[in-house]
PDB file of C-alpha atoms in Angstrom:
ATOM      1  CA  MET A   1      49.368 131.848-102.323  1.00 62.00           C
ATOM      2  CA  GLU A   2      52.343 131.307-100.373  1.00 79.00           C
ATOM      3  CA  ARG A   3      54.837 128.754-101.534  1.00 88.00           C
ATOM      4  CA  GLU A   4      55.671 125.741 -99.531  1.00 95.00           C
ATOM      5  CA  LYS A   5      59.344 126.035 -97.999  1.00 96.00           C
ATOM      6  CA  VAL A   6      61.015 122.729 -98.713  1.00 97.00           C
ATOM      7  CA  LEU A   7      64.470 121.630 -97.677  1.00 98.00           C
ATOM      8  CA  PHE A   8      66.211 119.215 -99.977  1.00 98.00           C
ATOM      9  CA  ILE A   9      69.157 117.029 -98.946  1.00 97.00           C
ATOM     10  CA  TYR A  10      70.920 114.457-101.122  1.00 94.00           C
ATOM     11  CA  ASN A  11      73.656 112.325-101.076  1.00 91.00           C
ATOM     12  CA  PRO A  12      75.698 112.962-104.321  1.00 88.00           C
ATOM     13  CA  HIS A  13      77.697 109.473-103.861  1.00 82.00           C
ATOM     14  CA  ALA A  14      74.699 107.202-103.380  1.00 79.00           C
ATOM     15  CA  GLY A  15      73.920 104.786-106.163  1.00 69.00           C
ATOM     16  CA  LYS A  16      76.612 105.604-108.608  1.00 70.00           C
ATOM     17  CA  GLY A  17      75.691 109.188-108.095  1.00 73.00           C
ATOM     18  CA  ALA A  18      72.458 108.726-109.910  1.00 79.00           C
ATOM     19  CA  MET A  19      70.852 112.128-108.245  1.00 88.00           C
ATOM     20  CA  LYS A  20      73.438 114.127-110.102  1.00 84.00           C
ATOM     21  CA  ASN A  21      72.284 113.289-113.611  1.00 86.00           C
ATOM     22  CA  LYS A  22      68.635 113.738-112.478  1.00 91.00           C
ATOM     23  CA  LEU A  23      69.121 116.909-110.177  1.00 93.00           C
ATOM     24  CA  SER A  24      67.668 119.428-112.583  1.00 94.00           C
ATOM     25  CA  ASP A  25      64.552 117.325-113.735  1.00 96.00           C
ATOM     26  CA  VAL A  26      63.857 116.854-109.951  1.00 96.00           C
ATOM     27  CA  MET A  27      64.144 120.592-109.271  1.00 96.00           C
ATOM     28  CA  GLU A  28      61.747 121.123-112.040  1.00 97.00           C
ATOM     29  CA  ILE A  29      59.203 118.840-110.338  1.00 97.00           C
ATOM     30  CA  PHE A  30      59.598 120.696-107.057  1.00 97.00           C
ATOM     31  CA  MET A  31      58.998 123.981-108.843  1.00 96.00           C
ATOM     32  CA  GLU A  32      55.957 122.918-110.767  1.00 96.00           C
ATOM     33  CA  ALA A  33      54.733 121.825-107.191  1.00 96.00           C
ATOM     34  CA  GLY A  34      55.059 125.481-106.218  1.00 96.00           C
ATOM     35  CA  PHE A  35      58.143 124.681-103.681  1.00 97.00           C
ATOM     36  CA  GLU A  36      60.454 127.405-102.517  1.00 96.00           C
ATOM     37  CA  VAL A  37      63.631 124.898-102.254  1.00 97.00           C
ATOM     38  CA  THR A  38      66.758 125.072-100.102  1.00 96.00           C
ATOM     39  CA  VAL A  39      69.225 122.515-101.386  1.00 96.00           C
ATOM     40  CA  TYR A  40      72.132 120.789 -99.631  1.00 95.00           C
ATOM     41  CA  ALA A  41      74.528 118.083-101.081  1.00 94.00           C
ATOM     42  CA  THR A  42      75.797 116.256 -98.032  1.00 93.00           C
ATOM     43  CA  ARG A  43      79.836 115.861 -97.962  1.00 89.00           C
ATOM     44  CA  GLU A  44      80.202 113.813 -94.751  1.00 88.00           C
ATOM     45  CA  GLN A  45      78.516 111.295 -92.354  1.00 87.00           C
ATOM     46  CA  GLN A  46      75.871 112.816 -90.037  1.00 90.00           C
ATOM     47  CA  GLU A  47      75.965 116.199 -91.947  1.00 95.00           C
ATOM     48  CA  ALA A  48      72.351 115.392 -92.794  1.00 96.00           C
ATOM     49  CA  THR A  49      71.561 115.022 -89.182  1.00 96.00           C
ATOM     50  CA  GLU A  50      73.033 118.408 -88.179  1.00 96.00           C
ATOM     51  CA  ILE A  51      71.083 120.136 -90.956  1.00 96.00           C
ATOM     52  CA  VAL A  52      67.837 118.779 -90.003  1.00 97.00           C
ATOM     53  CA  ARG A  53      68.587 119.534 -86.261  1.00 96.00           C
ATOM     54  CA  SER A  54      69.493 122.937 -86.674  1.00 96.00           C
ATOM     55  CA  GLN A  55      67.199 124.032 -89.575  1.00 96.00           C
ATOM     56  CA  GLY A  56      64.514 121.389 -89.937  1.00 96.00           C
ATOM     57  CA  ALA A  57      61.724 123.332 -87.809  1.00 97.00           C
ATOM     58  CA  ASP A  58      61.973 126.261 -90.338  1.00 96.00           C
ATOM     59  CA  TYR A  59      60.451 124.078 -93.329  1.00 97.00           C
ATOM     60  CA  ARG A  60      57.028 122.510 -93.862  1.00 96.00           C
ATOM     61  CA  ARG A  61      58.767 119.605 -95.752  1.00 98.00           C
ATOM     62  CA  ILE A  62      61.978 117.888 -95.766  1.00 98.00           C
ATOM     63  CA  ILE A  63      62.976 115.801 -98.904  1.00 98.00           C
ATOM     64  CA  CYS A  64      66.061 113.536 -98.830  1.00 96.00           C
ATOM     65  CA  SER A  65      67.762 111.394-101.419  1.00 95.00           C
ATOM     66  CA  GLY A  66      70.185 108.938-101.068  1.00 92.00           C
ATOM     67  CA  GLY A  67      70.289 105.223 -99.321  1.00 86.00           C
ATOM     68  CA  ASP A  68      68.922 104.076 -96.290  1.00 84.00           C
ATOM     69  CA  GLY A  69      71.978 105.876 -94.252  1.00 86.00           C
ATOM     70  CA  THR A  70      70.802 109.092 -95.644  1.00 91.00           C
ATOM     71  CA  LEU A  71      67.274 108.530 -94.479  1.00 93.00           C
ATOM     72  CA  HIS A  72      68.573 107.217 -91.345  1.00 93.00           C
ATOM     73  CA  GLU A  73      70.413 110.674 -90.659  1.00 95.00           C
ATOM     74  CA  VAL A  74      67.438 112.647 -91.634  1.00 97.00           C
ATOM     75  CA  THR A  75      65.195 110.726 -89.497  1.00 96.00           C
ATOM     76  CA  TYR A  76      67.455 111.061 -86.674  1.00 95.00           C
ATOM     77  CA  GLY A  77      67.632 114.790 -87.078  1.00 97.00           C
ATOM     78  CA  LEU A  78      63.811 114.877 -87.390  1.00 98.00           C
ATOM     79  CA  MET A  79      63.319 112.959 -83.964  1.00 98.00           C
ATOM     80  CA  GLU A  80      65.266 115.495 -82.044  1.00 96.00           C
ATOM     81  CA  LEU A  81      62.919 118.210 -83.222  1.00 97.00           C
ATOM     82  CA  PRO A  82      59.645 119.039 -80.976  1.00 96.00           C
ATOM     83  CA  PRO A  83      56.921 116.886 -82.276  1.00 95.00           C
ATOM     84  CA  ASP A  84      54.645 120.102 -83.133  1.00 94.00           C
ATOM     85  CA  ARG A  85      57.581 121.357 -85.276  1.00 95.00           C
ATOM     86  CA  ARG A  86      58.568 118.325 -87.017  1.00 97.00           C
ATOM     87  CA  PRO A  87      57.978 118.588 -90.703  1.00 97.00           C
ATOM     88  CA  ARG A  88      56.925 115.786 -93.167  1.00 98.00           C
ATOM     89  CA  CYS A  89      59.546 113.836 -94.794  1.00 98.00           C
ATOM     90  CA  GLY A  90      59.753 112.664 -98.605  1.00 97.00           C
ATOM     91  CA  TYR A  91      62.294 110.103 -99.664  1.00 97.00           C
ATOM     92  CA  ILE A  92      63.858 109.565-103.199  1.00 96.00           C
ATOM     93  CA  PRO A  93      65.826 106.382-102.752  1.00 93.00           C
ATOM     94  CA  THR A  94      69.097 106.163-104.975  1.00 88.00           C
ATOM     95  CA  GLY A  95      70.955 103.620-102.726  1.00 77.00           C
ATOM     96  CA  THR A  96      71.716  99.950-103.070  1.00 69.00           C
ATOM     97  CA  VAL A  97      68.946  98.233-101.245  1.00 69.00           C
ATOM     98  CA  ASN A  98      66.578 100.865 -99.865  1.00 76.00           C
ATOM     99  CA  ASP A  99      64.605  98.647 -97.487  1.00 82.00           C
ATOM    100  CA  PHE A 100      62.420 101.362 -96.014  1.00 88.00           C
ATOM    101  CA  ALA A 101      61.347 102.623 -99.382  1.00 89.00           C
ATOM    102  CA  THR A 102      60.216  99.086-100.299  1.00 86.00           C
ATOM    103  CA  GLY A 103      58.188  99.043 -97.153  1.00 87.00           C
ATOM    104  CA  ILE A 104      56.229 102.198 -97.895  1.00 92.00           C
ATOM    105  CA  LYS A 105      56.001 101.221-101.739  1.00 91.00           C
ATOM    106  CA  LEU A 106      58.116 104.031-103.124  1.00 93.00           C
ATOM    107  CA  PRO A 107      59.111 103.946-106.877  1.00 93.00           C
ATOM    108  CA  LYS A 108      62.432 103.181-107.942  1.00 89.00           C
ATOM    109  CA  ARG A 109      62.538 105.433-110.665  1.00 92.00           C
ATOM    110  CA  ILE A 110      63.966 108.722-109.204  1.00 94.00           C
ATOM    111  CA  LEU A 111      61.703 111.116-111.110  1.00 96.00           C
ATOM    112  CA  ARG A 112      58.606 108.932-110.069  1.00 96.00           C
ATOM    113  CA  ALA A 113      59.884 108.940-106.500  1.00 96.00           C
ATOM    114  CA  ALA A 114      60.480 112.641-106.704  1.00 97.00           C
ATOM    115  CA  GLN A 115      56.579 113.182-107.782  1.00 97.00           C
ATOM    116  CA  VAL A 116      55.660 110.989-104.643  1.00 97.00           C
ATOM    117  CA  ALA A 117      57.921 113.231-102.576  1.00 97.00           C
ATOM    118  CA  ALA A 118      56.287 116.416-103.854  1.00 97.00           C
ATOM    119  CA  GLY A 119      52.660 115.197-103.689  1.00 96.00           C
ATOM    120  CA  GLU A 120      50.233 115.002-100.723  1.00 95.00           C
ATOM    121  CA  ALA A 121      50.014 111.296 -99.948  1.00 95.00           C
ATOM    122  CA  CYS A 122      51.636 110.663 -96.810  1.00 96.00           C
ATOM    123  CA  HIS A 123      51.211 108.686 -93.464  1.00 96.00           C
ATOM    124  CA  PRO A 124      52.729 108.623 -90.031  1.00 96.00           C
ATOM    125  CA  TYR A 125      55.049 105.666 -89.272  1.00 96.00           C
ATOM    126  CA  ASP A 126      56.929 104.486 -86.370  1.00 97.00           C
ATOM    127  CA  VAL A 127      60.150 105.295 -85.327  1.00 97.00           C
ATOM    128  CA  GLY A 128      62.665 103.113 -83.297  1.00 97.00           C
ATOM    129  CA  GLU A 129      64.979 104.156 -80.295  1.00 97.00           C
ATOM    130  CA  MET A 130      68.076 102.234 -79.032  1.00 97.00           C
ATOM    131  CA  ASN A 131      69.900 103.638 -75.880  1.00 97.00           C
ATOM    132  CA  GLY A 132      69.035 107.172 -77.060  1.00 96.00           C
ATOM    133  CA  GLN A 133      69.881 106.613 -80.639  1.00 95.00           C
ATOM    134  CA  TYR A 134      66.883 106.617 -83.403  1.00 96.00           C
ATOM    135  CA  PHE A 135      66.549 104.318 -86.430  1.00 94.00           C
ATOM    136  CA  THR A 136      63.899 104.026 -89.202  1.00 93.00           C
ATOM    137  CA  TYR A 137      63.820 100.229 -89.599  1.00 91.00           C
ATOM    138  CA  VAL A 138      66.363  97.950 -88.217  1.00 90.00           C
ATOM    139  CA  SER A 139      68.404  97.665 -84.970  1.00 93.00           C
ATOM    140  CA  ALA A 140      70.988  94.444 -85.150  1.00 90.00           C
ATOM    141  CA  PHE A 141      73.701  92.617 -83.879  1.00 92.00           C
ATOM    142  CA  GLY A 142      75.811  89.403 -85.323  1.00 86.00           C
ATOM    143  CA  ALA A 143      76.293  88.132 -88.700  1.00 74.00           C
ATOM    144  CA  PHE A 144      75.490  90.337 -91.640  1.00 63.00           C
ATOM    145  CA  THR A 145      75.213  93.589 -89.559  1.00 59.00           C
ATOM    146  CA  SER A 146      78.278  95.106 -90.284  1.00 53.00           C
ATOM    147  CA  VAL A 147      77.981  94.484 -93.950  1.00 43.00           C
ATOM    148  CA  SER A 148      76.425  97.633 -95.133  1.00 44.00           C
ATOM    149  CA  TYR A 149      79.009  99.852 -93.542  1.00 38.00           C
ATOM    150  CA  GLU A 150      81.985  97.694 -94.207  1.00 44.00           C
ATOM    151  CA  THR A 151      81.181  96.647 -97.842  1.00 43.00           C
ATOM    152  CA  PRO A 152      82.991  99.349 -99.992  1.00 47.00           C
ATOM    153  CA  GLN A 153      80.801 101.663-101.820  1.00 46.00           C
ATOM    154  CA  ALA A 154      82.214 100.471-105.217  1.00 46.00           C
ATOM    155  CA  THR A 155      81.389  96.922-104.569  1.00 41.00           C
ATOM    156  CA  LYS A 156      77.686  98.082-103.679  1.00 42.00           C
ATOM    157  CA  ASN A 157      77.334  99.849-106.849  1.00 43.00           C
ATOM    158  CA  LEU A 158      78.649  96.926-108.910  1.00 40.00           C
ATOM    159  CA  LEU A 159      76.756  94.065-107.330  1.00 36.00           C
ATOM    160  CA  GLY A 160      73.767  95.789-105.652  1.00 44.00           C
ATOM    161  CA  LYS A 161      71.786  93.518-103.144  1.00 42.00           C
ATOM    162  CA  THR A 162      74.133  90.629-104.230  1.00 41.00           C
ATOM    163  CA  ALA A 163      77.318  92.508-102.416  1.00 45.00           C
ATOM    164  CA  TYR A 164      75.360  92.428 -99.130  1.00 45.00           C
ATOM    165  CA  PHE A 165      74.161  88.740 -99.413  1.00 46.00           C
ATOM    166  CA  LEU A 166      77.727  87.493-100.679  1.00 47.00           C
ATOM    167  CA  GLU A 167      79.467  89.310 -97.886  1.00 53.00           C
ATOM    168  CA  GLY A 168      77.075  88.234 -95.046  1.00 52.00           C
ATOM    169  CA  VAL A 169      77.381  84.631 -96.210  1.00 54.00           C
ATOM    170  CA  SER A 170      80.865  84.704 -96.101  1.00 54.00           C
ATOM    171  CA  GLN A 171      80.892  85.703 -92.673  1.00 55.00           C
ATOM    172  CA  LEU A 172      78.501  82.738 -91.521  1.00 57.00           C
ATOM    173  CA  ASN A 173      81.146  80.184 -90.908  1.00 59.00           C
ATOM    174  CA  SER A 174      83.376  82.375 -88.808  1.00 63.00           C
ATOM    175  CA  VAL A 175      80.945  84.528 -87.182  1.00 71.00           C
ATOM    176  CA  LYS A 176      81.195  84.591 -83.273  1.00 82.00           C
ATOM    177  CA  SER A 177      78.229  83.171 -81.302  1.00 89.00           C
ATOM    178  CA  ILE A 178      76.705  85.608 -78.915  1.00 93.00           C
ATOM    179  CA  HIS A 179      74.878  84.601 -75.667  1.00 96.00           C
ATOM    180  CA  ALA A 180      72.011  87.010 -75.163  1.00 97.00           C
ATOM    181  CA  ARG A 181      69.205  87.576 -72.675  1.00 97.00           C
ATOM    182  CA  ILE A 182      66.305  88.826 -74.499  1.00 97.00           C
ATOM    183  CA  THR A 183      63.164  90.631 -72.729  1.00 97.00           C
ATOM    184  CA  THR A 184      59.989  91.483 -74.985  1.00 95.00           C
ATOM    185  CA  ASP A 185      56.686  92.464 -73.837  1.00 92.00           C
ATOM    186  CA  GLY A 186      55.467  88.883 -72.645  1.00 82.00           C
ATOM    187  CA  GLU A 187      58.667  86.821 -72.846  1.00 92.00           C
ATOM    188  CA  GLU A 188      62.014  86.569 -71.577  1.00 95.00           C
ATOM    189  CA  TRP A 189      64.598  83.861 -72.731  1.00 95.00           C
ATOM    190  CA  GLU A 190      68.414  83.200 -73.193  1.00 96.00           C
ATOM    191  CA  GLU A 191      69.929  81.979 -76.608  1.00 93.00           C
ATOM    192  CA  ASP A 192      73.183  81.660 -78.213  1.00 95.00           C
ATOM    193  CA  CYS A 193      72.879  83.631 -81.470  1.00 93.00           C
ATOM    194  CA  ILE A 194      74.689  84.448 -84.450  1.00 89.00           C
ATOM    195  CA  LEU A 195      71.983  87.198 -85.461  1.00 88.00           C
ATOM    196  CA  GLY A 196      69.700  89.355 -83.633  1.00 91.00           C
ATOM    197  CA  MET A 197      67.292  91.891 -85.212  1.00 91.00           C
ATOM    198  CA  ILE A 198      64.678  94.296 -84.010  1.00 94.00           C
ATOM    199  CA  THR A 199      62.881  95.480 -87.037  1.00 92.00           C
ATOM    200  CA  ASN A 200      60.129  97.678 -88.476  1.00 91.00           C
ATOM    201  CA  ALA A 201      60.172  96.506 -91.919  1.00 87.00           C
ATOM    202  CA  ARG A 202      59.188  94.040 -94.268  1.00 80.00           C
ATOM    203  CA  SER A 203      62.699  93.360 -95.668  1.00 78.00           C
ATOM    204  CA  VAL A 204      66.040  93.891 -94.280  1.00 78.00           C
ATOM    205  CA  GLY A 205      69.302  93.973 -96.655  1.00 71.00           C
ATOM    206  CA  GLY A 206      66.897  93.013 -99.323  1.00 68.00           C
ATOM    207  CA  LEU A 207      65.703  89.837 -97.630  1.00 71.00           C
ATOM    208  CA  LYS A 208      62.095  89.250 -97.017  1.00 73.00           C
ATOM    209  CA  LEU A 209      62.429  88.004 -93.407  1.00 74.00           C
ATOM    210  CA  PHE A 210      58.369  87.842 -92.704  1.00 74.00           C
ATOM    211  CA  LYS A 211      57.049  85.853 -95.509  1.00 66.00           C
ATOM    212  CA  LYS A 212      53.744  84.927 -93.889  1.00 58.00           C
ATOM    213  CA  ARG A 213      53.387  87.763 -91.370  1.00 64.00           C
ATOM    214  CA  ASN A 214      51.299  90.828 -91.985  1.00 75.00           C
ATOM    215  CA  VAL A 215      53.986  93.496 -90.945  1.00 86.00           C
ATOM    216  CA  ARG A 216      52.664  96.869 -90.511  1.00 90.00           C
ATOM    217  CA  LEU A 217      54.970  99.983 -90.171  1.00 93.00           C
ATOM    218  CA  ASP A 218      52.593 102.195 -88.082  1.00 95.00           C
ATOM    219  CA  ASP A 219      51.334 100.162 -85.334  1.00 95.00           C
ATOM    220  CA  GLY A 220      53.556 100.604 -82.371  1.00 96.00           C
ATOM    221  CA  TYR A 221      55.090  96.977 -82.396  1.00 95.00           C
ATOM    222  CA  PHE A 222      58.493  95.803 -83.642  1.00 94.00           C
ATOM    223  CA  GLU A 223      59.115  92.164 -85.251  1.00 92.00           C
ATOM    224  CA  GLY A 224      62.264  90.515 -83.972  1.00 92.00           C
ATOM    225  CA  VAL A 225      64.328  87.725 -85.462  1.00 90.00           C
ATOM    226  CA  PHE A 226      66.936  85.984 -83.351  1.00 93.00           C
ATOM    227  CA  VAL A 227      69.173  83.164 -85.161  1.00 89.00           C
ATOM    228  CA  ARG A 228      70.310  80.395 -83.188  1.00 93.00           C
ATOM    229  CA  THR A 229      73.759  79.405 -83.611  1.00 91.00           C
ATOM    230  CA  PRO A 230      73.985  76.329 -85.807  1.00 89.00           C
ATOM    231  CA  LYS A 231      75.849  73.364 -84.213  1.00 89.00           C
ATOM    232  CA  ASN A 232      76.176  71.318 -87.547  1.00 87.00           C
ATOM    233  CA  PRO A 233      75.765  71.815 -91.094  1.00 84.00           C
ATOM    234  CA  VAL A 234      72.074  70.838 -91.146  1.00 90.00           C
ATOM    235  CA  GLU A 235      71.493  73.672 -88.788  1.00 88.00           C
ATOM    236  CA  LEU A 236      73.554  76.066 -90.797  1.00 83.00           C
ATOM    237  CA  ASN A 237      71.546  74.854 -93.758  1.00 85.00           C
ATOM    238  CA  LEU A 238      68.386  75.718 -91.982  1.00 88.00           C
ATOM    239  CA  VAL A 239      69.669  79.210 -91.359  1.00 83.00           C
ATOM    240  CA  MET A 240      70.489  79.821 -95.095  1.00 79.00           C
ATOM    241  CA  ASN A 241      67.039  78.480 -96.039  1.00 81.00           C
ATOM    242  CA  TYR A 242      65.349  81.048 -93.658  1.00 82.00           C
ATOM    243  CA  LEU A 243      67.468  84.031 -95.149  1.00 75.00           C
ATOM    244  CA  LEU A 244      66.534  82.909 -98.703  1.00 75.00           C
ATOM    245  CA  THR A 245      62.610  82.130 -98.246  1.00 78.00           C
ATOM    246  CA  GLY A 246      61.547  83.984 -94.922  1.00 77.00           C
ATOM    247  CA  GLN A 247      60.024  80.691 -93.882  1.00 81.00           C
ATOM    248  CA  PRO A 248      61.026  80.132 -90.296  1.00 82.00           C
ATOM    249  CA  ASN A 249      62.272  77.003 -88.591  1.00 87.00           C
ATOM    250  CA  GLN A 250      63.603  75.700 -85.515  1.00 91.00           C
ATOM    251  CA  GLN A 251      66.920  77.785 -85.793  1.00 91.00           C
ATOM    252  CA  ILE A 252      64.936  81.030 -85.771  1.00 91.00           C
ATOM    253  CA  HIS A 253      63.131  82.620 -82.950  1.00 92.00           C
ATOM    254  CA  VAL A 254      60.434  85.376 -84.006  1.00 90.00           C
ATOM    255  CA  THR A 255      58.795  87.992 -81.726  1.00 92.00           C
ATOM    256  CA  ARG A 256      56.584  90.904 -81.756  1.00 92.00           C
ATOM    257  CA  SER A 257      56.521  93.585 -78.980  1.00 95.00           C
ATOM    258  CA  ARG A 258      56.464  97.239 -78.267  1.00 96.00           C
ATOM    259  CA  GLN A 259      60.007  97.070 -76.514  1.00 97.00           C
ATOM    260  CA  ALA A 260      62.818  94.883 -76.493  1.00 97.00           C
ATOM    261  CA  VAL A 261      65.724  94.474 -73.970  1.00 98.00           C
ATOM    262  CA  ILE A 262      68.899  92.733 -75.117  1.00 98.00           C
ATOM    263  CA  GLU A 263      71.699  91.859 -72.663  1.00 98.00           C
ATOM    264  CA  THR A 264      74.934  90.192 -73.616  1.00 96.00           C
ATOM    265  CA  ASP A 265      78.058  89.208 -71.337  1.00 93.00           C
ATOM    266  CA  GLU A 266      80.550  91.428 -73.699  1.00 94.00           C
ATOM    267  CA  GLU A 267      79.848  94.428 -75.680  1.00 95.00           C
ATOM    268  CA  VAL A 268      78.442  93.766 -78.964  1.00 93.00           C
ATOM    269  CA  ALA A 269      78.625  96.011 -82.098  1.00 92.00           C
ATOM    270  CA  TYR A 270      75.081  97.099 -83.448  1.00 94.00           C
ATOM    271  CA  THR A 271      73.941  98.477 -86.602  1.00 89.00           C
ATOM    272  CA  LEU A 272      70.930 100.978 -86.996  1.00 91.00           C
ATOM    273  CA  ASP A 273      69.669 101.108 -90.603  1.00 87.00           C
ATOM    274  CA  GLY A 274      72.879 100.030 -91.830  1.00 80.00           C
ATOM    275  CA  GLU A 275      74.937 102.565 -90.158  1.00 85.00           C
ATOM    276  CA  ASN A 276      77.486 101.928 -87.146  1.00 87.00           C
ATOM    277  CA  GLY A 277      75.466 101.943 -84.028  1.00 91.00           C
ATOM    278  CA  GLY A 278      78.498 101.502 -81.487  1.00 94.00           C
ATOM    279  CA  LEU A 279      79.201  98.818 -78.755  1.00 95.00           C
ATOM    280  CA  HIS A 280      76.503  97.835 -76.184  1.00 97.00           C
ATOM    281  CA  LYS A 281      76.136  95.294 -73.363  1.00 97.00           C
ATOM    282  CA  LYS A 282      72.570  96.149 -72.903  1.00 98.00           C
ATOM    283  CA  ALA A 283      70.372  97.594 -75.582  1.00 98.00           C
ATOM    284  CA  VAL A 284      66.868  98.860 -74.782  1.00 98.00           C
ATOM    285  CA  ILE A 285      64.813  99.288 -78.065  1.00 98.00           C
ATOM    286  CA  THR A 286      61.590 101.234 -78.107  1.00 97.00           C
ATOM    287  CA  ASP A 287      58.917 102.023 -80.743  1.00 97.00           C
ATOM    288  CA  HIS A 288      57.854 105.530 -81.037  1.00 97.00           C
ATOM    289  CA  ARG A 289      54.474 105.042 -82.569  1.00 97.00           C
ATOM    290  CA  GLN A 290      53.580 107.049 -85.856  1.00 97.00           C
ATOM    291  CA  ALA A 291      56.443 109.549 -84.752  1.00 97.00           C
ATOM    292  CA  ILE A 292      57.283 110.747 -88.178  1.00 98.00           C
ATOM    293  CA  THR A 293      54.875 111.533 -91.480  1.00 97.00           C
ATOM    294  CA  TYR A 294      56.546 110.231 -94.690  1.00 97.00           C
ATOM    295  CA  PHE A 295      55.302 110.567 -98.120  1.00 97.00           C
ATOM    296  CA  HIS A 296      54.620 107.127 -99.423  1.00 95.00           C
ATOM    297  CA  GLY A 297      53.865 105.419-102.762  1.00 88.00           C
ATOM    298  CA  LEU A 298      51.203 103.168-104.053  1.00 70.00           C
ATOM    299  CA  GLN A 299      50.821  99.496-105.055  1.00 53.00           C
ATOM    300  CA  GLY A 300      52.480  98.865-108.273  1.00 43.00           C
ATOM    301  CA  ASP A 301      54.883 101.581-108.537  1.00 40.00           C
TER     302      ASP A 301
END
């Protein structure tokens, strides 16, 4: 029987270098699955994207390990391949938050996640695009959005999800209000916001933002969250309550759409999957339904 060609890309620095100690065990799982594996350890940003873009079509399966940023780079590379030559993607999460991994029920333990990535349980999930840039689960601007790429890696490793929340909360009192014109499938409005997100996720930054919504990651629709600028301590408290509980209130505008257009008076910094997404005055965000097939876990892993 012909062995399946697999490209394995891992970030050796993610999650306190967790993969380094488990690498031989992970490779043993791949060997037992009958894989012929090519291994890359990334050394710099965007390297994973370039590897997938240039070599990904030669493999039947790509497995990546790292945080959401590593998955973002691999997803970006996959989306630049022709759909009929796009391999399936496995993910072994070793980062700080791993929102997408949570959404597709991947195990938190490395060896269990490696077994899932080496298995056959998979499903096509949506991928987002903003102004020609791809993302797996979130495009966002405003408060919190720079936290993931501005918080030092050492702080993330030490405090985990708490690092994101503490850094984000520290920004709330000083964050600039952004006047945005927002157009979704059936709605158009203007709002002064401190935070705007278009997501394909059940949680962002470890925060469960859609507590009472049945969020699907494969239906061709995004969820949107726009947080109105608080004008007094009571409204600020409502914002904090939403971030902690996921229960919407009058400070929160929640949407669901296939496409969103966000226009602002000045260039605004965006993040894509926690990575720097650049400055934009107009963001056109679209959903590519079921664009990439990911290997997923089971409830209870």
